[in-house]
Amino acid sequence: MSKIKESLTRTPSQFGHSYPRDLVSFIFERWEDEAFVARLCCGESGEFQLPDRGILEQVISTCYQASLLREEERPVMFRLIIRDSYLFAAHEGPPTGMHRLIFSRTRPFNEYELHRLAPAADFYRTLIGIFVEPAQGAQIWGLLHSGTRWMHAVYGGRKTSPPMPLSLVVYVTGPGQISVCIGDNIIASLNGGQINCPTLDVFNSKWLNTSLGALNTETWALHQAARARTDRVWAELDPQLGSSIGQQAIRRIISVIRNSNHGGLLVYLPAEMAEEIQEDNPYLTIKYQFLEYDSRQRFLSLTLRIMNTLAEIYGDPDSPGKQVGWQEYVNSKNENIALLDEAIFDVAHFIAALSAVDGAVVITKRQELLGFGGVISGDLDSVGMVAHALDTEGEQSEPVLSEGVGTRHRAAYRLCQRLHQAIAIVISQDESVQIVKWHNGMVTYWDQVPTGVPGF
């Protein structure tokens, strides 16, 4: 097995028998990789240092023990942050800041106190704040209300969240399920007795953005045509805005399917195959096809309307060359933008719901919805060996036998082996996500774990 793969996944038996101690050892081992640390801390590693090993072991061990407890038959879930309370502003709060609430006296940091606090510290809205006291170790100082906008980076959405400070954050999402982060970036997670360092977000890859670039190219051309027809001053748009909107919608589709716990398969095909794939063909059969009306292209039309509306509302005769893009979109308070944004994600939820029917949801790369219940032909050659990509661009990979995966995965492998321009996204019932494509002469898959947080 490659050294890269060894650094991404370890089983605790390689370290010893204590899971929390294994996780801490893994974190300190990863911390020796300067490139990893620089990327994790956004180049600000000099401003952040890991806590003392003994303190970190105390924190992780206590969180692990708390995760094994139950709260009225519900699993204990919470987030905590190691950061002194005085480092948070006293008068801020969600949705644009953190709301600090300090207890009148500190509370002991142990699994029973975490168990009692967890119901009040709602996982999706609040963190438990702790600080390290040299003589007594970790202590609980209070609660930090973050709001829910932080989840948009995972589920897709245009709302921005206040960045998590460069501090150690621990997620507990179920029995023995722990993730350790620096700010918003994960270092490692423990899940099912296995320690992992998450893969990078595949949506940041050049190959995926290039493969799904048809929507951006078409909407950009249509936007330029609309701009030429108007007699008003429009702001210049970032040429990648359409791509960013499409990417967020795909994230939302994936997250809705993951949370449904029934799994699903999305197949993206070149736009020029739309007619061929709806007739008799050797690749797949779509049981429920949609007619070629404008409604099939709703995603494209909504994206174009967002682009045109944004350019219009930010148009300034005194600054005709002003460029606007994703940040202006997410920060816009304009009612029309808000309605269009809601419509985009209603479409995403609708597409996700179609995956509940057996078979693939079939979409073109210009986000044209062709139908659902797609059955990939069993006559396509089987795939015995696939490549598991170890980085976002698939420059490093390892060969893997395809025997240990389910029917959806094997069907996706067969299709991508025959149709080299196809992209398949396979969501399993256990919420794992694979993105599959023909790459470097082989069927290749990427594990897409947006947060790296198990169970969430």
Coordinates of C-alpha atoms in Angstrom, one line a residue:
M1 CA 0.0 0.0 0.0
S2 CA 1.3 3.5 -0.8
K3 CA 2.6 5.8 1.9
I4 CA -0.1 8.3 1.0
K5 CA -2.8 5.8 1.6
E6 CA -1.2 4.8 5.0
S7 CA -1.3 8.5 6.0
L8 CA -5.0 8.8 5.1
T9 CA -6.3 5.7 6.9
R10 CA -5.2 3.8 10.0
T11 CA -6.8 1.2 12.2
P12 CA -6.3 1.7 15.9
S13 CA -4.7 -1.8 16.2
Q14 CA -1.7 -0.3 14.5
F15 CA -1.2 2.0 17.5
G16 CA -2.5 0.1 20.5
H17 CA -5.8 -0.6 22.2
S18 CA -6.9 2.9 23.4
Y19 CA -8.9 4.6 20.6
P20 CA -8.5 8.2 22.0
R21 CA -4.8 7.8 22.5
D22 CA -4.5 6.3 19.0
L23 CA -6.4 9.4 17.6
V24 CA -4.0 11.8 19.4
S25 CA -1.0 9.9 18.1
F26 CA -2.3 10.1 14.6
I27 CA -2.9 13.8 14.9
F28 CA 0.6 14.5 16.2
E29 CA 2.0 12.3 13.4
R30 CA 0.1 14.3 10.8
W31 CA 1.3 17.5 12.4
E32 CA 4.8 16.6 11.3
D33 CA 3.8 17.1 7.7
E34 CA 4.5 20.8 7.1
A35 CA 2.5 21.0 3.8
F36 CA -0.5 19.4 5.5
V37 CA -0.4 21.9 8.4
A38 CA 0.1 24.9 6.1
R39 CA -3.0 23.8 4.1
L40 CA -5.0 23.0 7.2
C41 CA -4.2 26.4 8.8
C42 CA -4.5 28.4 5.6
G43 CA -0.8 29.3 5.9
E44 CA -1.2 30.6 9.4
S45 CA 0.3 27.7 11.2
G46 CA 2.6 30.0 13.1
E47 CA -0.4 31.4 14.9
F48 CA -1.7 28.0 16.1
Q49 CA -0.1 25.2 18.1
L50 CA -1.6 22.0 19.2
P51 CA -2.3 21.7 22.9
D52 CA 0.0 19.6 25.1
R53 CA -0.3 15.9 24.2
G54 CA -1.5 15.1 27.7
I55 CA -4.2 17.8 27.5
L56 CA -5.3 16.7 24.1
E57 CA -5.5 13.1 25.3
Q58 CA -7.7 14.2 28.2
V59 CA -10.1 16.1 25.9
I60 CA -10.4 13.3 23.3
S61 CA -10.7 10.6 25.9
T62 CA -13.4 12.5 27.8
C63 CA -15.3 13.1 24.5
Y64 CA -15.0 9.5 23.6
Q65 CA -16.4 8.3 27.0
A66 CA -19.3 10.8 26.7
S67 CA -20.1 9.5 23.2
L68 CA -20.8 6.1 24.7
L69 CA -23.4 7.4 27.0
R70 CA -27.1 7.8 26.1
E71 CA -29.5 10.7 26.6
E72 CA -33.1 9.2 26.9
E73 CA -32.2 6.5 24.4
R74 CA -30.7 9.1 22.0
P75 CA -27.0 9.2 21.1
V76 CA -25.0 12.0 22.7
M77 CA -24.0 14.6 20.1
F78 CA -22.1 17.8 20.7
R79 CA -19.5 20.2 19.4
L80 CA -16.8 21.8 21.6
I81 CA -14.1 24.4 21.1
I82 CA -10.9 24.8 23.0
R83 CA -10.6 28.6 23.2
D84 CA -10.6 31.1 26.0
S85 CA -13.9 32.9 26.4
Y86 CA -12.4 36.4 26.4
L87 CA -11.2 35.9 22.8
F88 CA -14.9 36.0 21.6
A89 CA -16.6 39.4 21.2
A90 CA -19.2 40.1 23.9
H91 CA -21.8 41.7 21.6
E92 CA -21.9 39.5 18.5
G93 CA -24.1 36.6 17.6
P94 CA -25.6 34.6 14.7
P95 CA -26.1 34.7 11.8
T96 CA -23.0 36.8 11.3
G97 CA -21.0 36.1 14.5
M98 CA -20.6 34.0 17.6
H99 CA -22.8 34.5 20.7
R100 CA -20.7 34.0 23.8
L101 CA -22.4 32.9 27.1
I102 CA -20.2 32.5 30.1
F103 CA -21.2 30.4 33.2
S104 CA -21.0 32.2 36.5
R105 CA -18.5 29.5 37.6
T106 CA -16.6 27.0 35.5
R107 CA -17.8 23.5 35.3
P108 CA -15.6 20.4 35.5
F109 CA -14.7 18.8 32.2
N110 CA -15.8 15.2 32.4
E111 CA -18.0 12.9 30.5
Y112 CA -20.9 13.3 32.9
E113 CA -20.9 17.1 32.6
L114 CA -20.8 16.8 28.8
H115 CA -23.7 14.3 28.9
R116 CA -25.7 16.8 30.9
L117 CA -24.9 19.7 28.7
A118 CA -25.3 18.0 25.3
P119 CA -29.1 18.4 25.1
A120 CA -28.8 22.2 25.8
A121 CA -25.9 22.6 23.4
D122 CA -27.8 21.7 20.3
F123 CA -25.2 20.1 17.9
Y124 CA -26.3 22.2 14.9
R125 CA -26.4 25.6 16.7
T126 CA -24.1 25.6 19.8
L127 CA -20.6 24.6 20.9
I128 CA -19.4 23.9 24.4
G129 CA -16.5 26.2 25.3
I130 CA -13.6 24.9 27.2
F131 CA -10.2 26.4 28.3
V132 CA -7.1 24.8 29.6
E133 CA -6.0 25.7 33.2
P134 CA -2.4 24.7 33.8
A135 CA -3.1 23.2 37.3
Q136 CA -6.4 21.6 36.7
G137 CA -6.4 20.8 33.0
A138 CA -9.5 21.4 30.8
Q139 CA -12.5 23.3 32.3
I140 CA -15.9 24.3 30.8
W141 CA -16.4 28.0 30.7
G142 CA -19.8 28.2 28.9
L143 CA -21.6 27.9 25.6
L144 CA -21.0 29.5 22.2
H145 CA -24.0 29.9 19.9
S146 CA -22.9 29.7 16.3
G147 CA -26.2 29.4 14.5
T148 CA -26.7 26.9 11.6
R149 CA -25.2 28.7 8.7
W150 CA -21.9 26.7 9.1
M151 CA -23.8 23.7 7.6
H152 CA -24.3 25.5 4.2
A153 CA -20.7 24.6 3.3
V154 CA -21.7 21.0 3.7
Y155 CA -25.2 20.9 2.3
G156 CA -24.8 23.6 -0.3
G157 CA -26.3 27.1 -0.1
R158 CA -25.5 30.8 -0.6
K159 CA -25.6 31.9 3.1
T160 CA -22.2 32.6 4.5
S161 CA -21.2 31.7 8.1
P162 CA -18.8 33.4 10.4
P163 CA -15.5 31.6 10.0
M164 CA -14.6 29.3 12.9
P165 CA -11.6 30.8 14.7
L166 CA -8.2 29.1 14.4
S167 CA -8.8 26.8 17.4
L168 CA -9.3 23.1 18.1
V169 CA -12.9 22.0 17.6
V170 CA -14.1 18.5 18.4
Y171 CA -17.3 17.0 16.9
V172 CA -19.0 14.1 18.6
T173 CA -21.7 12.6 16.4
G174 CA -22.5 9.2 17.9
P175 CA -21.0 6.3 19.9
G176 CA -17.2 6.3 19.2
Q177 CA -17.6 8.9 16.4
I178 CA -15.2 11.8 16.9
S179 CA -13.7 14.3 14.5
V180 CA -11.0 16.8 15.4
C181 CA -10.7 20.1 13.5
I182 CA -8.7 23.2 13.4
G183 CA -11.3 25.9 12.7
D184 CA -13.4 24.6 9.8
N185 CA -10.8 22.2 8.6
I186 CA -10.6 18.6 9.8
I187 CA -7.4 16.9 11.0
A188 CA -8.7 13.4 11.6
S189 CA -11.8 11.4 12.5
L190 CA -12.5 8.2 14.4
N191 CA -15.4 6.1 13.2
G192 CA -16.2 2.4 13.5
G193 CA -12.7 1.8 15.1
Q194 CA -11.0 3.4 12.1
I195 CA -9.0 6.6 12.1
N196 CA -9.1 8.7 8.9
C197 CA -7.7 11.9 7.5
P198 CA -10.4 13.1 5.1
T199 CA -9.8 13.4 1.4
L200 CA -9.8 16.9 -0.1
D201 CA -13.1 18.2 -1.5
V202 CA -13.5 16.8 -5.0
F203 CA -15.6 19.8 -5.9
N204 CA -12.5 21.9 -5.7
S205 CA -10.8 19.9 -8.5
K206 CA -10.1 21.3 -11.9
W207 CA -11.3 18.1 -13.7
L208 CA -14.8 18.2 -12.2
N209 CA -15.3 21.9 -12.9
T210 CA -14.1 21.4 -16.5
S211 CA -16.3 18.3 -16.9
L212 CA -19.4 20.1 -15.7
G213 CA -18.5 23.4 -17.5
A214 CA -21.2 23.1 -20.1
L215 CA -23.8 24.9 -17.9
N216 CA -21.4 27.7 -17.2
T217 CA -20.5 28.1 -20.9
E218 CA -24.1 28.2 -22.0
T219 CA -25.4 30.5 -19.3
W220 CA -22.5 32.9 -19.8
A221 CA -23.3 33.2 -23.5
L222 CA -27.0 33.8 -22.8
H223 CA -26.1 36.3 -20.1
Q224 CA -23.9 38.2 -22.6
A225 CA -26.7 38.2 -25.1
A226 CA -29.2 39.6 -22.5
R227 CA -26.6 42.2 -21.5
A228 CA -26.4 43.4 -25.2
R229 CA -30.1 43.9 -25.4
T230 CA -30.6 46.0 -22.2
D231 CA -30.4 49.7 -22.2
R232 CA -29.5 49.8 -18.5
V233 CA -26.0 49.7 -16.9
W234 CA -25.2 46.2 -15.7
A235 CA -22.3 45.2 -13.5
E236 CA -19.7 42.9 -14.9
L237 CA -20.1 39.3 -13.6
D238 CA -17.4 36.8 -12.6
P239 CA -17.4 34.3 -15.4
Q240 CA -17.4 31.5 -12.9
L241 CA -20.6 32.5 -11.1
G242 CA -22.8 30.0 -13.0
S243 CA -20.4 27.2 -12.2
S244 CA -20.5 28.1 -8.5
I245 CA -24.3 28.1 -8.4
G246 CA -24.3 24.7 -10.1
Q247 CA -21.8 23.3 -7.7
Q248 CA -23.8 24.3 -4.7
A249 CA -26.9 22.8 -6.2
I250 CA -25.2 19.4 -6.7
R251 CA -23.9 19.5 -3.1
R252 CA -27.5 20.0 -2.0
I253 CA -28.7 17.1 -4.1
I254 CA -26.1 14.8 -2.6
S255 CA -26.7 15.9 1.0
V256 CA -30.5 15.4 0.7
I257 CA -30.0 11.9 -0.7
R258 CA -27.4 11.1 2.1
N259 CA -29.8 12.2 4.8
S260 CA -32.6 10.1 3.3
N261 CA -30.6 6.9 4.1
H262 CA -31.9 5.2 1.0
G263 CA -29.0 5.9 -1.3
G264 CA -29.1 6.9 -4.9
L265 CA -27.3 7.2 -8.2
L266 CA -26.9 10.4 -10.3
V267 CA -25.6 10.1 -13.9
Y268 CA -24.3 13.1 -15.7
L269 CA -24.0 12.8 -19.5
P270 CA -22.7 15.1 -22.2
A271 CA -25.5 17.4 -23.5
E272 CA -25.1 16.1 -27.0
M273 CA -26.3 12.6 -25.8
A274 CA -29.7 13.9 -24.7
E275 CA -31.6 12.5 -27.7
E276 CA -29.6 9.3 -28.1
I277 CA -30.0 8.3 -24.5
Q278 CA -33.8 8.6 -24.6
E279 CA -34.0 6.2 -27.5
D280 CA -32.9 2.6 -27.8
N281 CA -29.2 2.6 -26.9
P282 CA -26.6 0.1 -25.5
Y283 CA -25.9 2.2 -22.4
L284 CA -29.0 2.6 -20.2
T285 CA -32.8 2.7 -20.3
I286 CA -34.7 5.5 -18.6
K287 CA -38.0 4.2 -17.3
Y288 CA -39.5 7.6 -16.5
Q289 CA -38.5 10.1 -19.2
F290 CA -39.4 13.8 -19.3
L291 CA -40.6 15.5 -22.5
E292 CA -38.3 18.1 -24.1
Y293 CA -40.1 21.1 -22.7
D294 CA -38.6 24.2 -21.0
S295 CA -39.5 22.7 -17.6
R296 CA -36.7 20.1 -18.2
Q297 CA -34.2 23.0 -18.3
R298 CA -35.5 24.9 -15.2
F299 CA -32.1 24.8 -13.5
L300 CA -30.4 26.5 -16.4
S301 CA -33.1 29.2 -16.7
L302 CA -33.0 29.9 -13.0
T303 CA -29.2 30.2 -13.1
L304 CA -29.4 32.6 -16.0
R305 CA -32.1 34.7 -14.1
I306 CA -29.8 34.9 -11.1
M307 CA -26.9 36.1 -13.2
N308 CA -29.0 38.7 -15.0
T309 CA -30.7 39.9 -11.8
L310 CA -27.4 40.2 -10.0
A311 CA -25.8 42.2 -12.8
E312 CA -28.8 44.5 -12.9
I313 CA -29.1 45.3 -9.2
Y314 CA -25.3 45.9 -8.9
G315 CA -25.2 48.1 -12.0
D316 CA -23.7 51.5 -11.3
P317 CA -23.4 54.1 -14.0
D318 CA -20.5 55.6 -12.1
S319 CA -18.6 52.3 -12.0
P320 CA -19.6 50.5 -15.2
G321 CA -16.6 48.1 -15.0
K322 CA -17.4 46.9 -11.4
Q323 CA -17.3 43.1 -11.2
V324 CA -19.6 41.1 -8.9
G325 CA -19.7 37.4 -8.3
W326 CA -20.3 34.7 -5.6
Q327 CA -19.7 36.9 -2.6
E328 CA -22.2 39.5 -3.8
Y329 CA -24.7 36.7 -4.5
V330 CA -24.4 35.2 -1.1
N331 CA -24.5 38.6 0.7
S332 CA -27.4 40.0 -1.4
K333 CA -30.5 41.1 0.5
N334 CA -32.5 41.6 -2.7
E335 CA -35.9 39.8 -2.5
N336 CA -35.7 38.7 -6.1
I337 CA -32.3 37.0 -5.5
A338 CA -33.7 35.4 -2.4
L339 CA -36.7 33.9 -4.3
L340 CA -34.5 32.7 -7.2
D341 CA -32.1 31.1 -4.7
E342 CA -35.0 29.3 -3.0
A343 CA -36.2 28.1 -6.4
I344 CA -32.8 26.7 -7.2
F345 CA -32.7 24.6 -4.1
D346 CA -36.3 23.5 -4.5
V347 CA -35.2 22.0 -7.8
A348 CA -32.3 20.3 -6.1
H349 CA -34.6 18.8 -3.5
F350 CA -36.9 17.6 -6.2
I351 CA -34.1 15.9 -8.1
A352 CA -32.9 14.3 -4.9
A353 CA -36.4 12.9 -4.2
L354 CA -36.4 11.2 -7.6
S355 CA -33.5 9.0 -6.5
A356 CA -35.8 7.2 -4.1
V357 CA -37.1 5.2 -7.1
D358 CA -34.7 2.3 -8.0
G359 CA -32.4 3.3 -10.8
A360 CA -30.4 6.3 -11.8
V361 CA -31.5 10.0 -12.1
V362 CA -30.1 11.0 -15.5
I363 CA -29.0 14.6 -16.1
T364 CA -27.0 16.3 -18.8
K365 CA -23.9 18.3 -17.9
R366 CA -25.9 21.4 -18.7
Q367 CA -28.2 20.4 -15.8
E368 CA -31.1 19.3 -18.0
L369 CA -33.2 16.7 -16.2
L370 CA -33.8 13.8 -18.7
G371 CA -35.6 11.4 -16.3
F372 CA -35.2 8.8 -13.5
G373 CA -35.4 5.1 -12.9
G374 CA -32.5 4.7 -15.3
V375 CA -31.3 1.1 -15.6
I376 CA -27.7 0.7 -16.7
S377 CA -27.4 -2.1 -19.3
G378 CA -26.2 -5.4 -17.9
D379 CA -24.6 -6.2 -21.2
L380 CA -21.8 -3.7 -20.6
D381 CA -18.5 -5.3 -19.8
S382 CA -17.9 -5.8 -16.1
V383 CA -15.1 -4.0 -14.4
G384 CA -12.7 -6.1 -12.3
M385 CA -10.3 -3.4 -11.1
V386 CA -10.8 0.3 -10.5
A387 CA -8.5 3.1 -9.3
H388 CA -9.1 4.8 -6.0
A389 CA -8.0 8.4 -6.3
L390 CA -5.9 9.7 -3.4
D391 CA -6.0 13.4 -4.3
T392 CA -8.5 15.7 -5.9
E393 CA -7.0 15.6 -9.4
G394 CA -6.5 11.9 -9.4
E395 CA -2.8 12.2 -10.0
Q396 CA -2.1 9.6 -7.4
S397 CA -4.2 6.5 -7.0
E398 CA -4.2 2.9 -6.0
P399 CA -5.8 -0.1 -7.7
V400 CA -8.8 -1.7 -5.9
L401 CA -10.9 -4.8 -6.7
S402 CA -14.5 -3.9 -7.4
E403 CA -15.9 -7.0 -5.7
G404 CA -16.6 -5.4 -2.4
V405 CA -19.1 -2.8 -3.5
G406 CA -22.8 -2.8 -4.2
T407 CA -25.0 -3.0 -7.3
R408 CA -25.1 0.8 -7.8
H409 CA -21.3 1.1 -7.7
R410 CA -20.7 -1.8 -10.2
A411 CA -23.3 -0.3 -12.6
A412 CA -21.6 3.1 -12.4
Y413 CA -18.2 1.5 -13.1
R414 CA -19.6 -0.3 -16.2
L415 CA -21.2 2.8 -17.5
C416 CA -18.1 5.0 -17.0
Q417 CA -15.9 2.3 -18.6
R418 CA -18.1 2.4 -21.8
L419 CA -18.9 6.2 -21.8
H420 CA -15.7 8.0 -21.0
Q421 CA -17.4 11.4 -20.7
A422 CA -20.0 10.2 -18.2
I423 CA -19.8 11.1 -14.5
A424 CA -21.6 9.0 -11.9
I425 CA -22.2 10.0 -8.3
V426 CA -23.1 7.0 -6.1
I427 CA -24.6 7.7 -2.7
S428 CA -24.8 4.6 -0.4
Q429 CA -27.3 3.9 2.3
D430 CA -24.5 4.3 4.8
E431 CA -24.1 7.9 3.5
S432 CA -20.8 7.4 1.8
V433 CA -20.4 9.1 -1.6
Q434 CA -18.3 8.1 -4.6
I435 CA -17.7 10.2 -7.7
V436 CA -16.8 7.9 -10.6
K437 CA -15.2 8.8 -14.0
W438 CA -13.0 7.3 -16.6
H439 CA -9.6 8.9 -15.8
N440 CA -6.1 8.3 -17.0
G441 CA -7.1 5.2 -18.9
M442 CA -9.1 3.6 -16.0
V443 CA -12.4 3.8 -14.2
T444 CA -11.5 5.9 -11.2
Y445 CA -13.5 6.9 -8.1
W446 CA -13.1 9.6 -5.5
D447 CA -14.5 9.4 -2.0
Q448 CA -16.4 12.6 -1.5
V449 CA -16.5 13.4 2.3
P450 CA -17.4 17.1 2.4
T451 CA -16.9 17.5 6.1
G452 CA -15.0 14.5 7.1
V453 CA -17.3 14.3 10.1
P454 CA -18.7 10.8 10.5
G455 CA -22.4 10.5 11.1
F456 CA -23.1 14.0 9.9

